[in-house]
Amino acid sequence: MTQSHGYAAQNATTPLAPFKFTRRELHDHDVQVDIQWCGVCHSDIHSVRNEWNNAVYPMVPGHEIIGTVKAVGSAVQKFKVGDLVGVGVIVDSCRTCPSCKAGEEQYCEVGITLTYGQKDKYGDLTQGGYANNIITDEHFVHTVSPKLNPAGVAPLLCAGITTYSPLRHWKVGPNKKVGVIGLGGLGHMGLKFAHAFGAHVVQFTTSESKVADAKRLGADEVVISKDAAAMKKQANSFDFILDTVSAPHDINPYLEALKRDATYAQVGLPDKPPVIFPGNLIFKRRSWSGSIIGGMAETQEMLDYCAEKGITADVEVIKIQQVNEAFERVVKADVKYRFVIDMVSLGA
Ligand code: NAP
Ligand code: ZN
Ligand code: ZN
């Protein structure tokens, strides 16, 4: 067994606190990573607080992981000790179903193993990146360029790929008008990517205080979504809209903003379903869809694209001791635009 320590939730209501645990021995295809940085995703908060009714405790959250390879199993081919690597939201899938074979492991038909809060194939409860180390099959480990600030790369492992993948899938690019709803961790990456892909990007936000930042991050227009008149002006004009909002909200005004045949994709996963007026789909043959993270090859493609273009997340670096306060600020939409934990603060 491998000794590990980090911060865990013991139930849905008490703060995260120091926690010692063990991880599996290094198997042939496994990589042991010493964690240096871990992003704070809103999914960590939904999970810790059991907002999706599937929490298993104790839970060490964290799936935006950057670190260096400490040890490799005997059959590992992609990595050597000392490499800078990343681990994201999933750590296993069946590898044989049609989705896995297509490189879309996140849609594995047998079921994915999440980085934390799920039993893995060995029967152990997975534990995430608010910790000193992690042991993962090399297929779910990614190469990270040392050219970029590693703290800003950590959020790419979830917020980055979760927005990159649908923007690529729905072919966002030049001559497309694209909306991003919510300027948080996911939203600010969606905005950066849509802008980098050459689209005309409209950022929707509830926060007037974020307008200037949205423009700096690449928005061609910013719409305050609480302004009904401003929303009406956008009617029938979008090729694609990406919803990154973490809380229940009315999506009908955004559906009305789509052109005929255009798609609204959900990546935000609030704990309650939206109410959709079917006419908003029917009368313009619009689609309401969704997307989860991205495949392993696409995650590497996204990391390489970011290294080439110099794209990273805008981060507020915190110590692990500040994580409970950070959760409160994320819930209040008060983060610019991702908290990332400096794991040195965890101590030995
Ligand atoms: P986040 O940093 O908290 O950002 C969410 C943003 O939504 C906020 O910054 C805020 O933006 C907006 N918002 C918050 N409450 C709102 C409300 N009541 N009404 C309207 N807008 C509101 O969260 P995140 O880490 O980006 O995650 C966003 C969601 O995506 C979460 O539900 C998370 O679980 C989910 N997620 C899904 C995947 C996937 O694979 N599909 C992956 C990761 C995360 P403004 O201030 O600009 O309004
Ligand atoms: Zn996440
Ligand atoms: Zn599969």
Short mmCIF file of C-alpha atoms and ligand atoms in Angstrom, two decimals:
data_model
loop_
_atom_site.label_atom_id
_atom_site.label_comp_id
_atom_site.label_asym_id
_atom_site.label_seq_id
_atom_site.Cartn_x
_atom_site.Cartn_y
_atom_site.Cartn_z
CA MET A 1 0.00 0.00 0.00
CA THR A 2 1.05 3.59 -0.61
CA GLN A 3 0.64 6.12 2.20
CA SER A 4 -1.21 9.30 1.25
CA HIS A 5 -2.56 12.35 3.01
CA GLY A 6 -4.78 15.20 2.01
CA TYR A 7 -8.02 16.99 2.88
CA ALA A 8 -11.28 15.05 2.98
CA ALA A 9 -14.98 15.48 3.60
CA GLN A 10 -16.36 13.00 6.13
CA ASN A 11 -19.99 13.93 5.37
CA ALA A 12 -22.03 16.50 3.41
CA THR A 13 -21.99 19.27 5.99
CA THR A 14 -18.73 19.49 7.93
CA PRO A 15 -15.68 21.33 6.49
CA LEU A 16 -12.91 19.48 4.68
CA ALA A 17 -10.17 18.50 7.15
CA PRO A 18 -6.77 16.74 7.14
CA PHE A 19 -7.04 13.01 6.38
CA LYS A 20 -4.57 10.12 6.12
CA PHE A 21 -5.34 7.19 3.80
CA THR A 22 -3.72 4.51 1.63
CA ARG A 23 -3.67 4.07 -2.13
CA ARG A 24 -3.08 0.83 -4.03
CA GLU A 25 0.36 -0.57 -4.79
CA LEU A 26 1.81 0.46 -8.13
CA HIS A 27 0.52 -2.02 -10.77
CA ASP A 28 2.35 -2.65 -14.07
CA HIS A 29 0.56 0.11 -16.02
CA ASP A 30 0.36 2.58 -13.12
CA VAL A 31 2.07 5.91 -12.64
CA GLN A 32 2.59 7.44 -9.20
CA VAL A 33 2.35 11.22 -9.29
CA ASP A 34 3.51 13.64 -6.58
CA ILE A 35 0.86 16.35 -6.72
CA GLN A 36 1.95 19.99 -6.90
CA TRP A 37 -1.22 21.82 -7.96
CA CYS A 38 -4.92 20.99 -7.84
CA GLY A 39 -7.78 23.14 -9.13
CA VAL A 40 -11.04 23.62 -7.25
CA CYS A 41 -13.93 22.69 -9.57
CA HIS A 42 -17.57 23.40 -8.74
CA SER A 43 -18.10 19.64 -9.18
CA ASP A 44 -15.93 19.18 -6.07
CA ILE A 45 -18.47 21.25 -4.15
CA HIS A 46 -21.54 19.49 -5.65
CA SER A 47 -19.87 16.17 -4.75
CA VAL A 48 -18.67 17.02 -1.24
CA ARG A 49 -22.10 18.46 -0.34
CA ASN A 50 -23.86 15.45 -1.92
CA GLU A 51 -25.89 17.72 -4.21
CA TRP A 52 -26.02 14.95 -6.85
CA ASN A 53 -27.07 12.32 -4.26
CA ASN A 54 -24.18 9.98 -5.06
CA ALA A 55 -21.50 10.95 -2.50
CA VAL A 56 -19.36 8.30 -0.81
CA TYR A 57 -17.32 9.35 2.24
CA PRO A 58 -14.61 9.88 3.26
CA MET A 59 -14.07 11.89 0.06
CA VAL A 60 -10.81 13.55 -1.00
CA PRO A 61 -12.00 15.72 -3.90
CA GLY A 62 -9.93 17.22 -6.73
CA HIS A 63 -9.66 16.31 -10.42
CA GLU A 64 -7.54 19.10 -11.90
CA ILE A 65 -4.19 17.62 -10.95
CA ILE A 66 -0.65 18.61 -11.94
CA GLY A 67 2.43 16.92 -10.56
CA THR A 68 5.61 15.06 -11.34
CA VAL A 69 6.05 11.36 -11.88
CA LYS A 70 7.52 9.76 -8.78
CA ALA A 71 7.46 6.10 -9.89
CA VAL A 72 6.29 4.00 -12.85
CA GLY A 73 5.06 0.40 -13.10
CA SER A 74 7.06 -2.15 -15.10
CA ALA A 75 4.90 -1.88 -18.26
CA VAL A 76 4.57 1.93 -18.40
CA GLN A 77 5.61 3.31 -21.78
CA LYS A 78 4.56 6.96 -21.93
CA PHE A 79 6.25 8.30 -18.79
CA LYS A 80 9.46 8.32 -16.77
CA VAL A 81 10.33 9.55 -13.30
CA GLY A 82 10.44 13.35 -13.18
CA ASP A 83 7.98 14.03 -16.04
CA LEU A 84 5.45 16.84 -15.55
CA VAL A 85 1.97 15.33 -15.94
CA GLY A 86 -1.73 15.95 -15.44
CA VAL A 87 -4.65 13.81 -14.25
CA GLY A 88 -8.25 14.84 -14.82
CA VAL A 89 -11.79 13.68 -14.05
CA ILE A 90 -11.61 9.96 -14.88
CA VAL A 91 -9.05 7.29 -14.00
CA ASP A 92 -10.50 4.23 -15.74
CA SER A 93 -12.94 2.92 -18.35
CA CYS A 94 -13.44 -0.49 -19.98
CA ARG A 95 -11.19 0.26 -23.04
CA THR A 96 -13.17 -2.22 -25.20
CA CYS A 97 -16.67 -0.77 -25.79
CA PRO A 98 -17.42 1.27 -28.94
CA SER A 99 -17.04 4.60 -27.09
CA CYS A 100 -13.70 3.63 -25.55
CA LYS A 101 -12.45 2.33 -28.91
CA ALA A 102 -13.49 5.61 -30.52
CA GLY A 103 -11.34 7.51 -27.99
CA GLU A 104 -14.45 8.76 -26.17
CA GLU A 105 -13.67 7.04 -22.87
CA GLN A 106 -15.81 9.58 -21.01
CA TYR A 107 -18.89 7.94 -22.60
CA CYS A 108 -17.74 4.37 -21.75
CA GLU A 109 -20.76 2.08 -22.07
CA VAL A 110 -19.65 -0.11 -19.17
CA GLY A 111 -19.04 2.91 -16.94
CA ILE A 112 -16.25 5.33 -16.13
CA THR A 113 -14.30 5.38 -12.87
CA LEU A 114 -14.20 8.91 -11.52
CA THR A 115 -10.98 10.23 -10.00
CA TYR A 116 -12.67 10.34 -6.61
CA GLY A 117 -15.74 8.95 -4.90
CA GLN A 118 -16.10 5.66 -6.81
CA LYS A 119 -14.98 2.06 -6.38
CA ASP A 120 -12.23 1.19 -8.90
CA LYS A 121 -11.75 -2.25 -10.49
CA TYR A 122 -9.68 -3.34 -7.49
CA GLY A 123 -12.55 -2.53 -5.12
CA ASP A 124 -10.84 0.52 -3.62
CA LEU A 125 -12.63 3.84 -3.20
CA THR A 126 -10.91 6.38 -5.48
CA GLN A 127 -9.57 9.54 -3.83
CA GLY A 128 -8.71 12.75 -5.66
CA GLY A 129 -6.13 15.46 -5.88
CA TYR A 130 -6.46 17.49 -2.67
CA ALA A 131 -3.65 15.19 -1.58
CA ASN A 132 0.10 14.65 -1.79
CA ASN A 133 -0.01 11.89 -4.42
CA ILE A 134 -2.13 9.79 -6.76
CA ILE A 135 -1.68 6.43 -8.48
CA THR A 136 -3.33 6.07 -11.89
CA ASP A 137 -3.17 3.90 -15.00
CA GLU A 138 -0.97 5.69 -17.56
CA HIS A 139 -3.82 5.78 -20.09
CA PHE A 140 -5.46 8.45 -17.90
CA VAL A 141 -2.30 10.52 -17.38
CA HIS A 142 -1.34 13.37 -19.72
CA THR A 143 1.91 15.02 -20.71
CA VAL A 144 2.13 18.67 -19.63
CA SER A 145 4.40 21.19 -21.30
CA PRO A 146 6.83 22.87 -18.88
CA LYS A 147 6.46 26.04 -21.02
CA LEU A 148 3.25 27.10 -19.24
CA ASN A 149 2.64 28.18 -15.64
CA PRO A 150 1.66 24.82 -14.07
CA ALA A 151 -0.85 26.41 -11.66
CA GLY A 152 -2.70 27.82 -14.68
CA VAL A 153 -2.53 24.45 -16.47
CA ALA A 154 -4.23 22.51 -13.63
CA PRO A 155 -7.76 23.76 -14.49
CA LEU A 156 -7.29 22.65 -18.10
CA LEU A 157 -7.68 19.04 -16.88
CA CYS A 158 -11.39 19.64 -16.21
CA ALA A 159 -12.57 23.20 -16.98
CA GLY A 160 -10.37 23.27 -20.08
CA ILE A 161 -11.33 19.97 -21.70
CA THR A 162 -15.01 20.28 -20.69
CA THR A 163 -15.32 23.44 -22.77
CA TYR A 164 -12.80 22.61 -25.53
CA SER A 165 -14.53 19.33 -26.42
CA PRO A 166 -18.07 20.65 -27.13
CA LEU A 167 -16.70 23.73 -28.92
CA ARG A 168 -14.76 21.38 -31.24
CA HIS A 169 -17.65 18.88 -31.55
CA TRP A 170 -20.10 21.60 -32.64
CA LYS A 171 -17.45 23.12 -34.94
CA VAL A 172 -17.13 26.54 -33.40
CA GLY A 173 -14.90 28.77 -35.51
CA PRO A 174 -14.81 31.80 -37.80
CA ASN A 175 -18.18 33.19 -38.95
CA LYS A 176 -19.99 31.53 -36.03
CA LYS A 177 -21.75 33.48 -33.30
CA VAL A 178 -21.25 31.66 -30.01
CA GLY A 179 -22.61 32.30 -26.54
CA VAL A 180 -21.01 31.27 -23.25
CA ILE A 181 -23.27 31.39 -20.19
CA GLY A 182 -21.59 31.98 -16.81
CA LEU A 183 -18.13 33.44 -16.27
CA GLY A 184 -16.67 31.00 -13.75
CA GLY A 185 -14.02 28.29 -14.06
CA LEU A 186 -15.56 26.55 -17.07
CA GLY A 187 -17.04 29.70 -18.58
CA HIS A 188 -13.78 31.64 -18.71
CA MET A 189 -12.06 28.71 -20.46
CA GLY A 190 -14.99 28.39 -22.90
CA LEU A 191 -14.66 32.08 -23.64
CA LYS A 192 -10.89 31.83 -24.21
CA PHE A 193 -11.25 28.80 -26.51
CA ALA A 194 -14.19 30.14 -28.53
CA HIS A 195 -12.24 33.37 -29.05
CA ALA A 196 -9.06 31.45 -29.99
CA PHE A 197 -11.06 29.37 -32.51
CA GLY A 198 -12.05 32.61 -34.26
CA ALA A 199 -15.76 32.80 -33.36
CA HIS A 200 -17.72 35.96 -32.52
CA VAL A 201 -18.22 35.35 -28.78
CA VAL A 202 -20.96 36.72 -26.56
CA GLN A 203 -20.43 36.23 -22.84
CA PHE A 204 -23.60 36.03 -20.73
CA THR A 205 -23.13 36.85 -17.06
CA THR A 206 -25.22 37.69 -14.00
CA SER A 207 -22.27 39.68 -12.57
CA GLU A 208 -21.91 43.28 -13.75
CA SER A 209 -18.50 43.34 -12.03
CA LYS A 210 -17.17 40.80 -14.58
CA VAL A 211 -17.93 42.78 -17.77
CA ALA A 212 -14.43 44.29 -18.17
CA ASP A 213 -12.77 40.92 -17.50
CA ALA A 214 -15.01 39.20 -20.04
CA LYS A 215 -13.83 41.66 -22.70
CA ARG A 216 -10.20 41.20 -21.68
CA LEU A 217 -10.63 37.41 -21.91
CA GLY A 218 -11.90 37.66 -25.49
CA ALA A 219 -15.64 38.48 -25.50
CA ASP A 220 -16.82 40.53 -28.48
CA GLU A 221 -20.01 41.36 -26.57
CA VAL A 222 -21.12 40.95 -22.96
CA VAL A 223 -24.80 40.59 -22.03
CA ILE A 224 -26.09 40.91 -18.48
CA SER A 225 -28.53 38.03 -18.45
CA LYS A 226 -30.82 39.67 -15.89
CA ASP A 227 -31.56 42.43 -18.45
CA ALA A 228 -34.61 41.08 -20.33
CA ALA A 229 -34.43 43.74 -23.04
CA ALA A 230 -30.75 42.97 -23.74
CA MET A 231 -31.60 39.26 -23.92
CA LYS A 232 -34.45 39.88 -26.41
CA LYS A 233 -32.04 41.74 -28.72
CA GLN A 234 -30.07 38.47 -29.12
CA ALA A 235 -33.10 36.49 -30.42
CA ASN A 236 -32.53 34.01 -33.31
CA SER A 237 -28.88 34.96 -33.74
CA PHE A 238 -26.62 32.22 -32.25
CA ASP A 239 -25.06 29.22 -33.97
CA PHE A 240 -24.15 27.62 -30.65
CA ILE A 241 -24.53 28.33 -26.92
CA LEU A 242 -22.55 26.67 -24.13
CA ASP A 243 -24.17 26.68 -20.67
CA THR A 244 -21.59 26.46 -17.85
CA VAL A 245 -23.87 27.52 -14.99
CA SER A 246 -23.73 25.55 -11.73
CA ALA A 247 -27.14 26.55 -10.33
CA PRO A 248 -30.72 26.16 -11.61
CA HIS A 249 -31.70 29.02 -13.96
CA ASP A 250 -34.19 29.73 -16.75
CA ILE A 251 -32.73 28.51 -20.04
CA ASN A 252 -35.70 29.52 -22.24
CA PRO A 253 -34.44 33.04 -23.03
CA TYR A 254 -31.20 31.44 -24.31
CA LEU A 255 -33.05 28.86 -26.42
CA GLU A 256 -34.88 31.79 -28.04
CA ALA A 257 -31.50 33.32 -28.85
CA LEU A 258 -30.50 30.33 -31.05
CA LYS A 259 -30.91 30.39 -34.84
CA ARG A 260 -32.90 27.70 -36.66
CA ASP A 261 -31.19 24.27 -36.29
CA ALA A 262 -28.67 25.61 -33.74
CA THR A 263 -27.58 23.78 -30.59
CA TYR A 264 -27.61 24.65 -26.90
CA ALA A 265 -25.11 22.45 -25.03
CA GLN A 266 -25.22 21.93 -21.33
CA VAL A 267 -21.98 21.35 -19.43
CA GLY A 268 -23.11 22.95 -16.17
CA LEU A 269 -24.78 20.33 -13.99
CA PRO A 270 -27.11 21.97 -11.44
CA ASP A 271 -28.82 19.75 -8.89
CA LYS A 272 -32.29 20.39 -10.38
CA PRO A 273 -33.49 20.02 -14.01
CA PRO A 274 -34.51 23.06 -16.06
CA VAL A 275 -38.07 23.65 -17.30
CA ILE A 276 -38.03 23.85 -21.10
CA PHE A 277 -40.89 25.34 -23.12
CA PRO A 278 -40.98 22.80 -26.01
CA GLY A 279 -42.01 25.53 -28.47
CA ASN A 280 -38.52 27.00 -28.08
CA LEU A 281 -37.16 23.80 -29.66
CA ILE A 282 -40.03 22.98 -32.04
CA PHE A 283 -40.54 26.28 -33.81
CA LYS A 284 -36.92 26.54 -34.96
CA ARG A 285 -35.86 22.84 -34.90
CA ARG A 286 -33.32 23.73 -32.21
CA SER A 287 -31.44 21.10 -30.17
CA TRP A 288 -30.80 20.95 -26.44
CA SER A 289 -27.75 18.78 -25.78
CA GLY A 290 -24.91 18.14 -23.33
CA SER A 291 -21.31 17.05 -23.05
CA ILE A 292 -18.99 15.61 -20.38
CA ILE A 293 -15.24 16.38 -20.25
CA GLY A 294 -13.44 14.88 -23.31
CA GLY A 295 -11.61 11.72 -24.36
CA MET A 296 -8.01 11.02 -23.37
CA ALA A 297 -6.58 11.76 -26.84
CA GLU A 298 -8.62 14.96 -27.07
CA THR A 299 -7.43 16.02 -23.60
CA GLN A 300 -3.83 15.66 -24.76
CA GLU A 301 -4.70 17.55 -27.98
CA MET A 302 -6.19 20.37 -25.85
CA LEU A 303 -3.11 20.52 -23.58
CA ASP A 304 -0.82 20.66 -26.63
CA TYR A 305 -3.01 23.35 -28.22
CA CYS A 306 -2.79 25.42 -25.03
CA ALA A 307 1.00 25.02 -24.91
CA GLU A 308 1.25 26.16 -28.54
CA LYS A 309 -1.10 29.16 -28.08
CA GLY A 310 0.00 30.09 -24.54
CA ILE A 311 -3.47 29.50 -23.08
CA THR A 312 -3.89 28.87 -19.34
CA ALA A 313 -6.62 29.51 -16.78
CA ASP A 314 -6.73 32.77 -14.79
CA VAL A 315 -6.14 31.49 -11.27
CA GLU A 316 -6.18 32.54 -7.63
CA VAL A 317 -3.58 30.37 -5.88
CA ILE A 318 -4.55 29.30 -2.35
CA LYS A 319 -3.18 27.15 0.46
CA ILE A 320 -5.05 23.92 1.26
CA GLN A 321 -5.99 25.44 4.65
CA GLN A 322 -8.10 28.02 2.73
CA VAL A 323 -10.12 25.45 0.78
CA ASN A 324 -13.35 25.69 2.81
CA GLU A 325 -13.37 29.47 2.42
CA ALA A 326 -12.68 29.00 -1.31
CA PHE A 327 -15.73 26.70 -1.62
CA GLU A 328 -17.92 29.48 -0.12
CA ARG A 329 -16.54 32.02 -2.57
CA VAL A 330 -17.08 29.72 -5.59
CA VAL A 331 -20.73 29.25 -4.60
CA LYS A 332 -21.09 33.05 -4.51
CA ALA A 333 -19.60 33.24 -8.07
CA ASP A 334 -16.70 35.16 -6.51
CA VAL A 335 -13.58 33.62 -8.06
CA LYS A 336 -11.33 35.08 -10.75
CA TYR A 337 -11.61 32.57 -12.33
CA ARG A 338 -10.37 29.33 -10.75
CA PHE A 339 -8.93 28.59 -7.33
CA VAL A 340 -5.85 26.38 -7.54
CA ILE A 341 -4.32 24.82 -4.43
CA ASP A 342 -0.55 24.98 -4.02
CA MET A 343 0.04 21.50 -2.60
CA VAL A 344 3.30 22.53 -0.92
CA SER A 345 0.95 23.98 1.72
CA LEU A 346 -0.16 20.45 2.65
CA GLY A 347 3.24 19.70 4.18
CA ALA A 348 4.96 16.35 4.47
P1 NAP B 1 -18.16 28.12 -11.20
O1 NAP B 1 -16.72 28.50 -11.30
O2 NAP B 1 -18.87 28.28 -9.91
O3 NAP B 1 -18.92 28.94 -12.36
C1 NAP B 1 -20.32 28.92 -12.49
C2 NAP B 1 -20.79 30.30 -12.95
O4 NAP B 1 -22.21 30.22 -13.16
C3 NAP B 1 -20.62 31.42 -11.94
O5 NAP B 1 -19.36 31.99 -11.96
C4 NAP B 1 -21.70 32.40 -12.38
O6 NAP B 1 -21.22 33.17 -13.47
C5 NAP B 1 -22.79 31.49 -12.91
N1 NAP B 1 -23.86 31.31 -11.90
C6 NAP B 1 -23.72 30.85 -10.63
N2 NAP B 1 -24.92 30.81 -10.02
C7 NAP B 1 -25.84 31.26 -10.92
C8 NAP B 1 -27.25 31.43 -10.91
N3 NAP B 1 -27.97 31.14 -9.81
N4 NAP B 1 -27.85 31.90 -12.03
C9 NAP B 1 -27.14 32.18 -13.14
N5 NAP B 1 -25.79 32.06 -13.21
C10 NAP B 1 -25.15 31.58 -12.12
O7 NAP B 1 -18.36 26.60 -11.61
P2 NAP B 1 -17.52 25.68 -12.63
O8 NAP B 1 -16.44 24.99 -11.87
O9 NAP B 1 -17.22 26.46 -13.82
O10 NAP B 1 -18.61 24.55 -12.96
C11 NAP B 1 -19.82 24.90 -13.59
C12 NAP B 1 -20.75 23.72 -13.65
O11 NAP B 1 -20.23 22.75 -14.58
C13 NAP B 1 -20.93 22.96 -12.34
O12 NAP B 1 -22.30 22.55 -12.25
C14 NAP B 1 -20.04 21.75 -12.51
O13 NAP B 1 -20.44 20.66 -11.73
C15 NAP B 1 -20.23 21.46 -13.97
N6 NAP B 1 -19.17 20.68 -14.60
C16 NAP B 1 -19.51 19.85 -15.60
C17 NAP B 1 -18.52 19.15 -16.27
C18 NAP B 1 -18.88 18.28 -17.43
O14 NAP B 1 -18.05 17.46 -17.84
N7 NAP B 1 -20.05 18.44 -18.02
C19 NAP B 1 -17.19 19.29 -15.90
C20 NAP B 1 -16.88 20.18 -14.88
C21 NAP B 1 -17.86 20.88 -14.24
P3 NAP B 1 -21.59 34.74 -13.62
O15 NAP B 1 -21.09 35.41 -12.37
O16 NAP B 1 -20.87 35.13 -14.85
O17 NAP B 1 -23.10 34.82 -13.80
ZN ZN B 2 -14.40 19.45 -12.70
ZN ZN B 3 -15.79 1.50 -22.43
#
